[in-house]
Amino acid sequence: MRPYAYTQVRSVRQALMHAGTGTAFLAGGTTLVDLMKLEVMTPDHVVDINRLPLRGVTFDRNGLHIGALERMSDVAANRTVRQHYPMIAEALELSASAQLRNMASIGGNLLQRTRCGYFRDLSTACNKREPGSGCSALTGVNRIHAILGTSDACAATHASDLAVALVALGAEVHLAGARDTRTVLLDEFYTPPGTTPHIENVLQPRELITGISIPRSTWAAHSTYLKIRDRQSYEFALASAAVALEMDGRTIRNARIAAGGVGTKPWRLTTVEQALNGRPATADTFEAAVANAADGARPLTHNAFKPALLRRTLVRALTVLQERR
Ligand code: SF4
């Protein structure tokens, strides 16, 4: 690991005074420290933000609010989250290991880097790690890579399960900058790779995530998160589905759907939602609604199975959720 300066801060203002190019904020450290050891990330200055007052889970008439420094395990165990937003608790519990969930923060989870092996291997070309160097995955081993939102520069999937659930629920992320604060819809927070895969979101170098809000809704309480992966623990998604349904008897009044493991960002599936709305919650409806879920997909040499896997994952998630009623 390369040498770096270390500073502990106690306020958002203090943290932002140190922010900028070459600085990394340290929360749980479960991504940052890994990548620093590999010298994939080499900040000159690490600013420890763990003492900032960015904790707490509150629920009011507008919805659920989670501080950026809340730990994944605490949010997953929160009774309000489990009752009113089960999809969030399930997505968190299916992420990483229990030890990592005890350390990792909610803000850090949203900013975690891709699991593309080439990104972590300094001996290979990777446009995300070193802009302009090329993409080893496009002609290399690309079984886990994305099929939606890819470009000729990068096909890395977004790694966060939580972000998929939050995009389905219409969550917003709160950002603090040196002069201002702003709130961004999480779906618009992430950017597709295009020709600049090293830019993954709209967060500016002098900004910090302070928290997230998830609106109250008539569908969030009836929701689930299904993750399909090569092994049942400590593995990233080959495909995942975040599904919420507001029902009127046996008819779907409102569906909210997003997918993970297939896109370069959490992938909201509005066409599937529209195909479900107003229909009876039956196997035939589910099969018909997901038929076009992978439209626009660009499979690579080793992941041509993903469009079909995505459709099957969606149908299974919808079926599991329907059987819970
Ligand atoms: Fe790098 Fe993206 Fe290519 Fe992976 S897919 S090697 S992260 S540019």
mmCIF file of C-alpha atoms and ligand atoms in Angstrom:
data_model
loop_
_atom_site.group_PDB
_atom_site.id
_atom_site.type_symbol
_atom_site.label_atom_id
_atom_site.label_comp_id
_atom_site.label_asym_id
_atom_site.label_seq_id
_atom_site.Cartn_x
_atom_site.Cartn_y
_atom_site.Cartn_z
ATOM 1 C CA MET A 1 0.000 0.000 0.000
ATOM 2 C CA ARG A 2 1.307 3.455 -0.835
ATOM 3 C CA PRO A 3 1.847 5.984 1.984
ATOM 4 C CA TYR A 4 -0.970 8.463 2.602
ATOM 5 C CA ALA A 5 -1.947 11.190 5.057
ATOM 6 C CA TYR A 6 -4.734 10.364 7.516
ATOM 7 C CA THR A 7 -7.164 12.828 9.116
ATOM 8 C CA GLN A 8 -10.146 12.272 11.400
ATOM 9 C CA VAL A 9 -12.977 14.788 11.113
ATOM 10 C CA ARG A 10 -16.019 15.477 13.288
ATOM 11 C CA SER A 11 -18.276 17.577 11.055
ATOM 12 C CA VAL A 12 -19.465 17.523 7.446
ATOM 13 C CA ARG A 13 -17.978 21.001 7.027
ATOM 14 C CA GLN A 14 -14.560 19.781 8.206
ATOM 15 C CA ALA A 15 -14.789 16.749 5.897
ATOM 16 C CA LEU A 16 -15.580 18.938 2.906
ATOM 17 C CA MET A 17 -12.662 21.253 3.671
ATOM 18 C CA HIS A 18 -10.386 18.283 3.013
ATOM 19 C CA ALA A 19 -12.358 16.975 0.016
ATOM 20 C CA GLY A 20 -11.053 17.039 -3.538
ATOM 21 C CA THR A 21 -9.001 15.138 -6.070
ATOM 22 C CA GLY A 22 -6.552 12.818 -4.321
ATOM 23 C CA THR A 23 -8.687 12.567 -1.166
ATOM 24 C CA ALA A 24 -10.774 9.517 -0.228
ATOM 25 C CA PHE A 25 -13.387 9.409 2.521
ATOM 26 C CA LEU A 26 -13.106 6.413 4.828
ATOM 27 C CA ALA A 27 -16.297 4.966 6.362
ATOM 28 C CA GLY A 28 -16.452 1.169 6.775
ATOM 29 C CA GLY A 29 -13.408 0.818 4.514
ATOM 30 C CA THR A 30 -14.588 -2.500 3.084
ATOM 31 C CA THR A 31 -14.026 -1.378 -0.505
ATOM 32 C CA LEU A 32 -11.493 1.419 -0.074
ATOM 33 C CA VAL A 33 -8.934 -0.463 2.029
ATOM 34 C CA ASP A 34 -9.104 -3.506 -0.271
ATOM 35 C CA LEU A 35 -8.448 -1.353 -3.318
ATOM 36 C CA MET A 36 -5.675 0.595 -1.586
ATOM 37 C CA LYS A 37 -3.898 -2.664 -0.726
ATOM 38 C CA LEU A 38 -4.092 -3.638 -4.394
ATOM 39 C CA GLU A 39 -2.977 -0.103 -5.379
ATOM 40 C CA VAL A 40 -6.033 0.196 -7.593
ATOM 41 C CA MET A 41 -6.898 3.264 -5.523
ATOM 42 C CA THR A 42 -3.990 5.397 -4.356
ATOM 43 C CA PRO A 43 -5.329 8.434 -2.440
ATOM 44 C CA ASP A 44 -2.777 10.877 -1.023
ATOM 45 C CA HIS A 45 -5.101 11.698 1.830
ATOM 46 C CA VAL A 46 -7.639 9.486 3.650
ATOM 47 C CA VAL A 47 -10.258 11.404 5.604
ATOM 48 C CA ASP A 48 -11.964 9.295 8.271
ATOM 49 C CA ILE A 49 -15.631 10.358 8.437
ATOM 50 C CA ASN A 50 -16.826 7.777 10.960
ATOM 51 C CA ARG A 51 -17.368 10.422 13.670
ATOM 52 C CA LEU A 52 -19.727 12.527 11.529
ATOM 53 C CA PRO A 53 -23.333 12.768 12.767
ATOM 54 C CA LEU A 54 -24.703 10.824 9.809
ATOM 55 C CA ARG A 55 -26.373 7.964 11.646
ATOM 56 C CA GLY A 56 -29.988 7.064 12.339
ATOM 57 C CA VAL A 57 -33.005 5.433 10.681
ATOM 58 C CA THR A 58 -36.242 7.425 10.906
ATOM 59 C CA PHE A 59 -39.689 6.869 9.467
ATOM 60 C CA ASP A 60 -42.207 9.706 9.033
ATOM 61 C CA ARG A 61 -45.097 10.695 6.799
ATOM 62 C CA ASN A 62 -42.691 11.259 3.880
ATOM 63 C CA GLY A 63 -41.002 7.891 4.158
ATOM 64 C CA LEU A 64 -37.808 6.280 5.408
ATOM 65 C CA HIS A 65 -34.576 8.225 6.012
ATOM 66 C CA ILE A 66 -31.241 6.491 6.527
ATOM 67 C CA GLY A 67 -28.000 8.223 7.523
ATOM 68 C CA ALA A 68 -25.071 7.526 5.213
ATOM 69 C CA LEU A 69 -22.957 6.077 8.053
ATOM 70 C CA GLU A 70 -25.541 3.555 9.241
ATOM 71 C CA ARG A 71 -24.067 0.073 9.002
ATOM 72 C CA MET A 72 -25.650 -2.415 6.571
ATOM 73 C CA SER A 73 -26.367 -4.961 9.318
ATOM 74 C CA ASP A 74 -28.132 -2.378 11.529
ATOM 75 C CA VAL A 75 -30.407 -1.270 8.680
ATOM 76 C CA ALA A 76 -31.175 -4.878 7.729
ATOM 77 C CA ALA A 77 -32.184 -5.641 11.344
ATOM 78 C CA ASN A 78 -34.270 -2.483 11.793
ATOM 79 C CA ARG A 79 -37.900 -3.423 12.543
ATOM 80 C CA THR A 80 -39.377 -0.514 10.575
ATOM 81 C CA VAL A 81 -37.304 -1.393 7.533
ATOM 82 C CA ARG A 82 -38.312 -5.052 7.747
ATOM 83 C CA GLN A 83 -41.998 -4.219 8.112
ATOM 84 C CA HIS A 84 -42.416 -1.373 5.637
ATOM 85 C CA TYR A 85 -39.558 -1.994 3.145
ATOM 86 C CA PRO A 86 -38.766 -5.750 3.282
ATOM 87 C CA MET A 87 -36.998 -5.579 -0.080
ATOM 88 C CA ILE A 88 -34.302 -3.369 1.470
ATOM 89 C CA ALA A 89 -33.659 -5.745 4.381
ATOM 90 C CA GLU A 90 -33.522 -8.726 2.015
ATOM 91 C CA ALA A 91 -31.120 -7.006 -0.403
ATOM 92 C CA LEU A 92 -28.807 -6.123 2.484
ATOM 93 C CA GLU A 93 -28.864 -9.611 3.984
ATOM 94 C CA LEU A 94 -27.974 -11.127 0.618
ATOM 95 C CA SER A 95 -24.931 -8.841 0.306
ATOM 96 C CA ALA A 96 -21.353 -9.781 1.229
ATOM 97 C CA SER A 97 -20.688 -11.582 4.541
ATOM 98 C CA ALA A 98 -22.017 -10.865 8.043
ATOM 99 C CA GLN A 99 -18.625 -9.454 9.055
ATOM 100 C CA LEU A 100 -18.568 -7.074 6.107
ATOM 101 C CA ARG A 101 -22.180 -6.013 6.714
ATOM 102 C CA ASN A 102 -21.203 -5.087 10.288
ATOM 103 C CA MET A 103 -18.521 -2.740 8.972
ATOM 104 C CA ALA A 104 -19.840 -1.410 5.654
ATOM 105 C CA SER A 105 -21.827 1.827 5.584
ATOM 106 C CA ILE A 106 -24.922 2.558 3.532
ATOM 107 C CA GLY A 107 -23.234 5.451 1.724
ATOM 108 C CA GLY A 108 -20.197 3.317 0.967
ATOM 109 C CA ASN A 109 -22.390 0.498 -0.306
ATOM 110 C CA LEU A 110 -23.849 2.819 -2.939
ATOM 111 C CA LEU A 111 -20.333 3.830 -4.029
ATOM 112 C CA GLN A 112 -18.741 0.364 -4.065
ATOM 113 C CA ARG A 113 -16.659 -0.398 -7.122
ATOM 114 C CA THR A 114 -17.226 -3.102 -9.698
ATOM 115 C CA ARG A 115 -16.155 -6.720 -9.186
ATOM 116 C CA CYS A 116 -14.698 -6.972 -12.703
ATOM 117 C CA GLY A 117 -11.475 -8.892 -12.074
ATOM 118 C CA TYR A 118 -9.517 -6.834 -14.591
ATOM 119 C CA PHE A 119 -10.332 -3.655 -12.667
ATOM 120 C CA ARG A 120 -8.423 -5.129 -9.704
ATOM 121 C CA ASP A 121 -5.534 -6.527 -11.724
ATOM 122 C CA LEU A 122 -2.902 -3.868 -12.402
ATOM 123 C CA SER A 123 -1.233 -6.026 -15.073
ATOM 124 C CA THR A 124 -4.260 -5.767 -17.408
ATOM 125 C CA ALA A 125 -5.866 -2.954 -19.412
ATOM 126 C CA CYS A 126 -8.926 -1.363 -17.837
ATOM 127 C CA ASN A 127 -10.531 1.909 -18.908
ATOM 128 C CA LYS A 128 -12.238 2.288 -15.550
ATOM 129 C CA ARG A 129 -8.988 2.077 -13.583
ATOM 130 C CA GLU A 130 -6.789 3.782 -16.187
ATOM 131 C CA PRO A 131 -8.779 5.820 -18.748
ATOM 132 C CA GLY A 132 -7.784 5.130 -22.350
ATOM 133 C CA SER A 133 -5.909 1.887 -21.612
ATOM 134 C CA GLY A 134 -8.550 -0.429 -23.115
ATOM 135 C CA CYS A 135 -10.991 -3.008 -21.772
ATOM 136 C CA SER A 136 -9.629 -6.498 -21.143
ATOM 137 C CA ALA A 137 -13.087 -7.903 -20.403
ATOM 138 C CA LEU A 138 -14.527 -7.315 -23.876
ATOM 139 C CA THR A 139 -12.219 -9.955 -25.364
ATOM 140 C CA GLY A 140 -11.383 -11.797 -22.139
ATOM 141 C CA VAL A 141 -13.397 -13.655 -19.505
ATOM 142 C CA ASN A 142 -16.727 -11.851 -19.272
ATOM 143 C CA ARG A 143 -19.238 -14.295 -17.775
ATOM 144 C CA ILE A 144 -20.217 -11.985 -14.891
ATOM 145 C CA HIS A 145 -20.341 -8.823 -16.974
ATOM 146 C CA ALA A 146 -23.237 -6.599 -17.966
ATOM 147 C CA ILE A 147 -25.493 -6.974 -20.981
ATOM 148 C CA LEU A 148 -27.423 -3.699 -20.575
ATOM 149 C CA GLY A 149 -26.007 -0.176 -20.698
ATOM 150 C CA THR A 150 -22.596 -1.347 -21.894
ATOM 151 C CA SER A 151 -20.292 0.524 -24.250
ATOM 152 C CA ASP A 152 -17.211 -0.297 -26.301
ATOM 153 C CA ALA A 153 -15.188 1.048 -23.376
ATOM 154 C CA CYS A 154 -16.644 -0.959 -20.452
ATOM 155 C CA ALA A 155 -19.171 -3.681 -19.592
ATOM 156 C CA ALA A 156 -18.721 -3.874 -15.829
ATOM 157 C CA THR A 157 -21.813 -4.538 -13.722
ATOM 158 C CA HIS A 158 -22.763 -2.385 -10.787
ATOM 159 C CA ALA A 159 -22.088 -4.392 -7.625
ATOM 160 C CA SER A 160 -24.623 -3.080 -5.084
ATOM 161 C CA ASP A 161 -27.726 -5.149 -4.265
ATOM 162 C CA LEU A 162 -29.050 -2.358 -2.058
ATOM 163 C CA ALA A 163 -28.927 0.134 -4.931
ATOM 164 C CA VAL A 164 -31.147 -2.138 -7.057
ATOM 165 C CA ALA A 165 -33.813 -2.224 -4.341
ATOM 166 C CA LEU A 166 -33.553 1.528 -3.792
ATOM 167 C CA VAL A 167 -33.894 2.312 -7.503
ATOM 168 C CA ALA A 168 -37.043 0.169 -7.655
ATOM 169 C CA LEU A 169 -38.474 2.120 -4.695
ATOM 170 C CA GLY A 170 -37.667 5.562 -6.120
ATOM 171 C CA ALA A 171 -35.074 6.468 -3.462
ATOM 172 C CA GLU A 172 -33.241 9.770 -3.383
ATOM 173 C CA VAL A 173 -29.666 10.377 -2.261
ATOM 174 C CA HIS A 174 -28.713 13.507 -0.306
ATOM 175 C CA LEU A 175 -25.396 15.155 -1.122
ATOM 176 C CA ALA A 176 -23.518 17.893 0.718
ATOM 177 C CA GLY A 177 -21.015 20.143 -1.046
ATOM 178 C CA ALA A 178 -18.803 22.962 0.216
ATOM 179 C CA ARG A 179 -21.400 25.597 -0.726
ATOM 180 C CA ASP A 180 -24.651 23.724 -1.105
ATOM 181 C CA THR A 181 -26.647 20.583 -0.549
ATOM 182 C CA ARG A 182 -28.648 18.772 -3.205
ATOM 183 C CA THR A 183 -30.875 15.730 -3.592
ATOM 184 C CA VAL A 184 -30.692 13.400 -6.594
ATOM 185 C CA LEU A 185 -32.956 10.525 -7.608
ATOM 186 C CA LEU A 186 -30.773 7.427 -7.151
ATOM 187 C CA ASP A 187 -31.744 6.218 -10.640
ATOM 188 C CA GLU A 188 -30.163 9.427 -11.998
ATOM 189 C CA PHE A 189 -27.189 9.337 -9.605
ATOM 190 C CA TYR A 190 -25.453 6.545 -11.545
ATOM 191 C CA THR A 191 -24.102 7.210 -15.037
ATOM 192 C CA PRO A 192 -23.619 4.682 -17.860
ATOM 193 C CA PRO A 193 -19.977 4.052 -18.894
ATOM 194 C CA GLY A 194 -20.099 5.567 -22.400
ATOM 195 C CA THR A 195 -16.574 6.724 -23.251
ATOM 196 C CA THR A 196 -15.767 7.629 -19.618
ATOM 197 C CA PRO A 197 -16.248 4.471 -17.512
ATOM 198 C CA HIS A 198 -14.037 5.934 -14.731
ATOM 199 C CA ILE A 199 -16.938 8.338 -14.010
ATOM 200 C CA GLU A 200 -19.613 6.205 -12.327
ATOM 201 C CA ASN A 201 -21.986 8.756 -10.830
ATOM 202 C CA VAL A 202 -22.763 12.471 -10.566
ATOM 203 C CA LEU A 203 -20.991 12.898 -7.208
ATOM 204 C CA GLN A 204 -18.474 15.734 -7.494
ATOM 205 C CA PRO A 205 -14.956 15.539 -5.954
ATOM 206 C CA ARG A 206 -15.998 18.015 -3.242
ATOM 207 C CA GLU A 207 -19.268 16.300 -2.330
ATOM 208 C CA LEU A 208 -20.251 13.747 0.298
ATOM 209 C CA ILE A 209 -23.278 11.456 0.566
ATOM 210 C CA THR A 210 -25.088 12.350 3.801
ATOM 211 C CA GLY A 211 -28.101 10.033 3.581
ATOM 212 C CA ILE A 212 -30.888 8.510 1.542
ATOM 213 C CA SER A 213 -34.663 8.848 1.616
ATOM 214 C CA ILE A 214 -37.164 6.321 0.342
ATOM 215 C CA PRO A 215 -40.671 7.674 -0.223
ATOM 216 C CA ARG A 216 -43.716 6.209 1.460
ATOM 217 C CA SER A 217 -45.651 4.186 -1.065
ATOM 218 C CA THR A 218 -48.495 1.757 -1.398
ATOM 219 C CA TRP A 219 -46.192 -0.937 -2.820
ATOM 220 C CA ALA A 220 -43.027 -0.985 -0.670
ATOM 221 C CA ALA A 221 -44.487 -3.174 2.100
ATOM 222 C CA HIS A 222 -45.272 -5.916 -0.440
ATOM 223 C CA SER A 223 -41.826 -6.339 -1.925
ATOM 224 C CA THR A 224 -38.954 -8.783 -2.230
ATOM 225 C CA TYR A 225 -35.398 -9.075 -3.514
ATOM 226 C CA LEU A 226 -34.218 -12.225 -5.267
ATOM 227 C CA LYS A 227 -30.537 -12.781 -6.036
ATOM 228 C CA ILE A 228 -29.216 -15.506 -8.325
ATOM 229 C CA ARG A 229 -25.510 -16.275 -8.013
ATOM 230 C CA ASP A 230 -22.978 -19.063 -8.391
ATOM 231 C CA ARG A 231 -23.017 -19.899 -4.662
ATOM 232 C CA GLN A 232 -25.417 -19.012 -1.883
ATOM 233 C CA SER A 233 -23.219 -16.723 0.184
ATOM 234 C CA TYR A 234 -20.585 -14.049 -0.259
ATOM 235 C CA GLU A 235 -21.052 -13.830 -4.011
ATOM 236 C CA PHE A 236 -22.201 -11.162 -6.426
ATOM 237 C CA ALA A 237 -25.355 -11.435 -8.529
ATOM 238 C CA LEU A 238 -25.440 -13.002 -11.953
ATOM 239 C CA ALA A 239 -28.966 -11.618 -12.036
ATOM 240 C CA SER A 240 -31.203 -10.176 -9.356
ATOM 241 C CA ALA A 241 -34.721 -8.782 -9.181
ATOM 242 C CA ALA A 242 -36.192 -6.152 -6.871
ATOM 243 C CA VAL A 243 -39.963 -6.442 -7.111
ATOM 244 C CA ALA A 244 -42.753 -4.505 -5.378
ATOM 245 C CA LEU A 245 -46.450 -4.867 -6.120
ATOM 246 C CA GLU A 246 -49.467 -2.873 -5.016
ATOM 247 C CA MET A 247 -52.461 -5.167 -5.354
ATOM 248 C CA ASP A 248 -56.187 -4.560 -5.782
ATOM 249 C CA GLY A 249 -57.572 -8.004 -4.990
ATOM 250 C CA ARG A 250 -55.873 -10.256 -7.526
ATOM 251 C CA THR A 251 -55.123 -7.406 -9.901
ATOM 252 C CA ILE A 252 -51.791 -5.593 -9.962
ATOM 253 C CA ARG A 253 -52.451 -1.901 -9.472
ATOM 254 C CA ASN A 254 -48.815 -0.754 -9.457
ATOM 255 C CA ALA A 255 -45.566 -2.623 -10.049
ATOM 256 C CA ARG A 256 -42.046 -1.405 -9.316
ATOM 257 C CA ILE A 257 -39.227 -3.487 -10.781
ATOM 258 C CA ALA A 258 -35.437 -3.178 -11.032
ATOM 259 C CA ALA A 259 -32.730 -5.673 -11.922
ATOM 260 C CA GLY A 260 -29.139 -6.191 -10.807
ATOM 261 C CA GLY A 261 -26.222 -8.224 -12.145
ATOM 262 C CA VAL A 262 -27.129 -7.404 -15.732
ATOM 263 C CA GLY A 263 -26.621 -3.649 -16.081
ATOM 264 C CA THR A 264 -23.762 -1.199 -15.799
ATOM 265 C CA LYS A 265 -26.001 0.506 -13.223
ATOM 266 C CA PRO A 266 -29.054 -0.674 -11.263
ATOM 267 C CA TRP A 267 -31.551 -1.283 -14.046
ATOM 268 C CA ARG A 268 -35.118 -0.035 -13.645
ATOM 269 C CA LEU A 269 -37.516 -2.017 -15.850
ATOM 270 C CA THR A 270 -40.398 0.355 -16.593
ATOM 271 C CA THR A 271 -41.557 -1.662 -19.599
ATOM 272 C CA VAL A 272 -42.073 -4.688 -17.349
ATOM 273 C CA GLU A 273 -43.873 -2.511 -14.805
ATOM 274 C CA GLN A 274 -46.237 -1.186 -17.499
ATOM 275 C CA ALA A 275 -46.906 -4.692 -18.774
ATOM 276 C CA LEU A 276 -47.911 -5.795 -15.252
ATOM 277 C CA ASN A 277 -50.084 -2.831 -14.269
ATOM 278 C CA GLY A 278 -53.813 -3.568 -14.479
ATOM 279 C CA ARG A 279 -53.317 -7.291 -15.095
ATOM 280 C CA PRO A 280 -54.213 -10.282 -12.906
ATOM 281 C CA ALA A 281 -51.253 -11.626 -10.915
ATOM 282 C CA THR A 282 -50.958 -14.935 -12.740
ATOM 283 C CA ALA A 283 -48.114 -16.989 -14.166
ATOM 284 C CA ASP A 284 -49.225 -16.079 -17.693
ATOM 285 C CA THR A 285 -49.140 -12.373 -16.869
ATOM 286 C CA PHE A 286 -45.664 -12.659 -15.370
ATOM 287 C CA GLU A 287 -44.277 -14.599 -18.353
ATOM 288 C CA ALA A 288 -45.749 -12.152 -20.859
ATOM 289 C CA ALA A 289 -44.616 -9.070 -18.910
ATOM 290 C CA VAL A 290 -40.938 -10.080 -18.754
ATOM 291 C CA ALA A 291 -40.707 -11.128 -22.419
ATOM 292 C CA ASN A 292 -38.994 -7.852 -23.398
ATOM 293 C CA ALA A 293 -37.041 -7.306 -20.165
ATOM 294 C CA ALA A 294 -33.686 -7.727 -21.879
ATOM 295 C CA ASP A 295 -34.475 -5.642 -24.957
ATOM 296 C CA GLY A 296 -31.361 -3.787 -26.060
ATOM 297 C CA ALA A 297 -29.044 -6.309 -24.398
ATOM 298 C CA ARG A 298 -25.562 -6.764 -25.866
ATOM 299 C CA PRO A 299 -24.306 -10.119 -24.544
ATOM 300 C CA LEU A 300 -20.575 -10.868 -24.676
ATOM 301 C CA THR A 301 -18.824 -14.163 -25.464
ATOM 302 C CA HIS A 302 -19.451 -15.797 -22.074
ATOM 303 C CA ASN A 303 -22.676 -14.227 -20.793
ATOM 304 C CA ALA A 304 -25.211 -14.959 -23.525
ATOM 305 C CA PHE A 305 -27.200 -16.834 -20.842
ATOM 306 C CA LYS A 306 -28.048 -13.619 -19.021
ATOM 307 C CA PRO A 307 -31.139 -12.416 -20.970
ATOM 308 C CA ALA A 308 -32.933 -15.715 -20.255
ATOM 309 C CA LEU A 309 -31.643 -15.764 -16.665
ATOM 310 C CA LEU A 310 -32.946 -12.228 -16.151
ATOM 311 C CA ARG A 311 -36.422 -13.192 -17.400
ATOM 312 C CA ARG A 312 -36.542 -16.309 -15.207
ATOM 313 C CA THR A 313 -35.316 -14.372 -12.166
ATOM 314 C CA LEU A 314 -38.050 -11.777 -12.627
ATOM 315 C CA VAL A 315 -40.777 -14.409 -12.980
ATOM 316 C CA ARG A 316 -39.556 -16.248 -9.896
ATOM 317 C CA ALA A 317 -39.406 -13.058 -7.815
ATOM 318 C CA LEU A 318 -42.943 -12.117 -8.883
ATOM 319 C CA THR A 319 -44.171 -15.631 -8.089
ATOM 320 C CA VAL A 320 -42.493 -15.716 -4.670
ATOM 321 C CA LEU A 321 -43.975 -12.336 -3.805
ATOM 322 C CA GLN A 322 -47.456 -13.337 -4.963
ATOM 323 C CA GLU A 323 -47.316 -16.548 -2.889
ATOM 324 C CA ARG A 324 -46.562 -14.497 0.247
ATOM 325 C CA ARG A 325 -49.967 -12.785 0.249
HETATM 326 FE FE1 SF4 B 1 -12.251 -2.285 -16.820
HETATM 327 FE FE2 SF4 B 1 -14.858 -2.044 -17.311
HETATM 328 FE FE3 SF4 B 1 -13.358 -3.394 -18.982
HETATM 329 FE FE4 SF4 B 1 -13.785 -4.393 -16.537
HETATM 330 S S1 SF4 B 1 -15.335 -4.100 -18.128
HETATM 331 S S2 SF4 B 1 -11.831 -4.304 -17.690
HETATM 332 S S3 SF4 B 1 -13.939 -2.504 -15.341
HETATM 333 S S4 SF4 B 1 -13.173 -1.208 -18.533
#
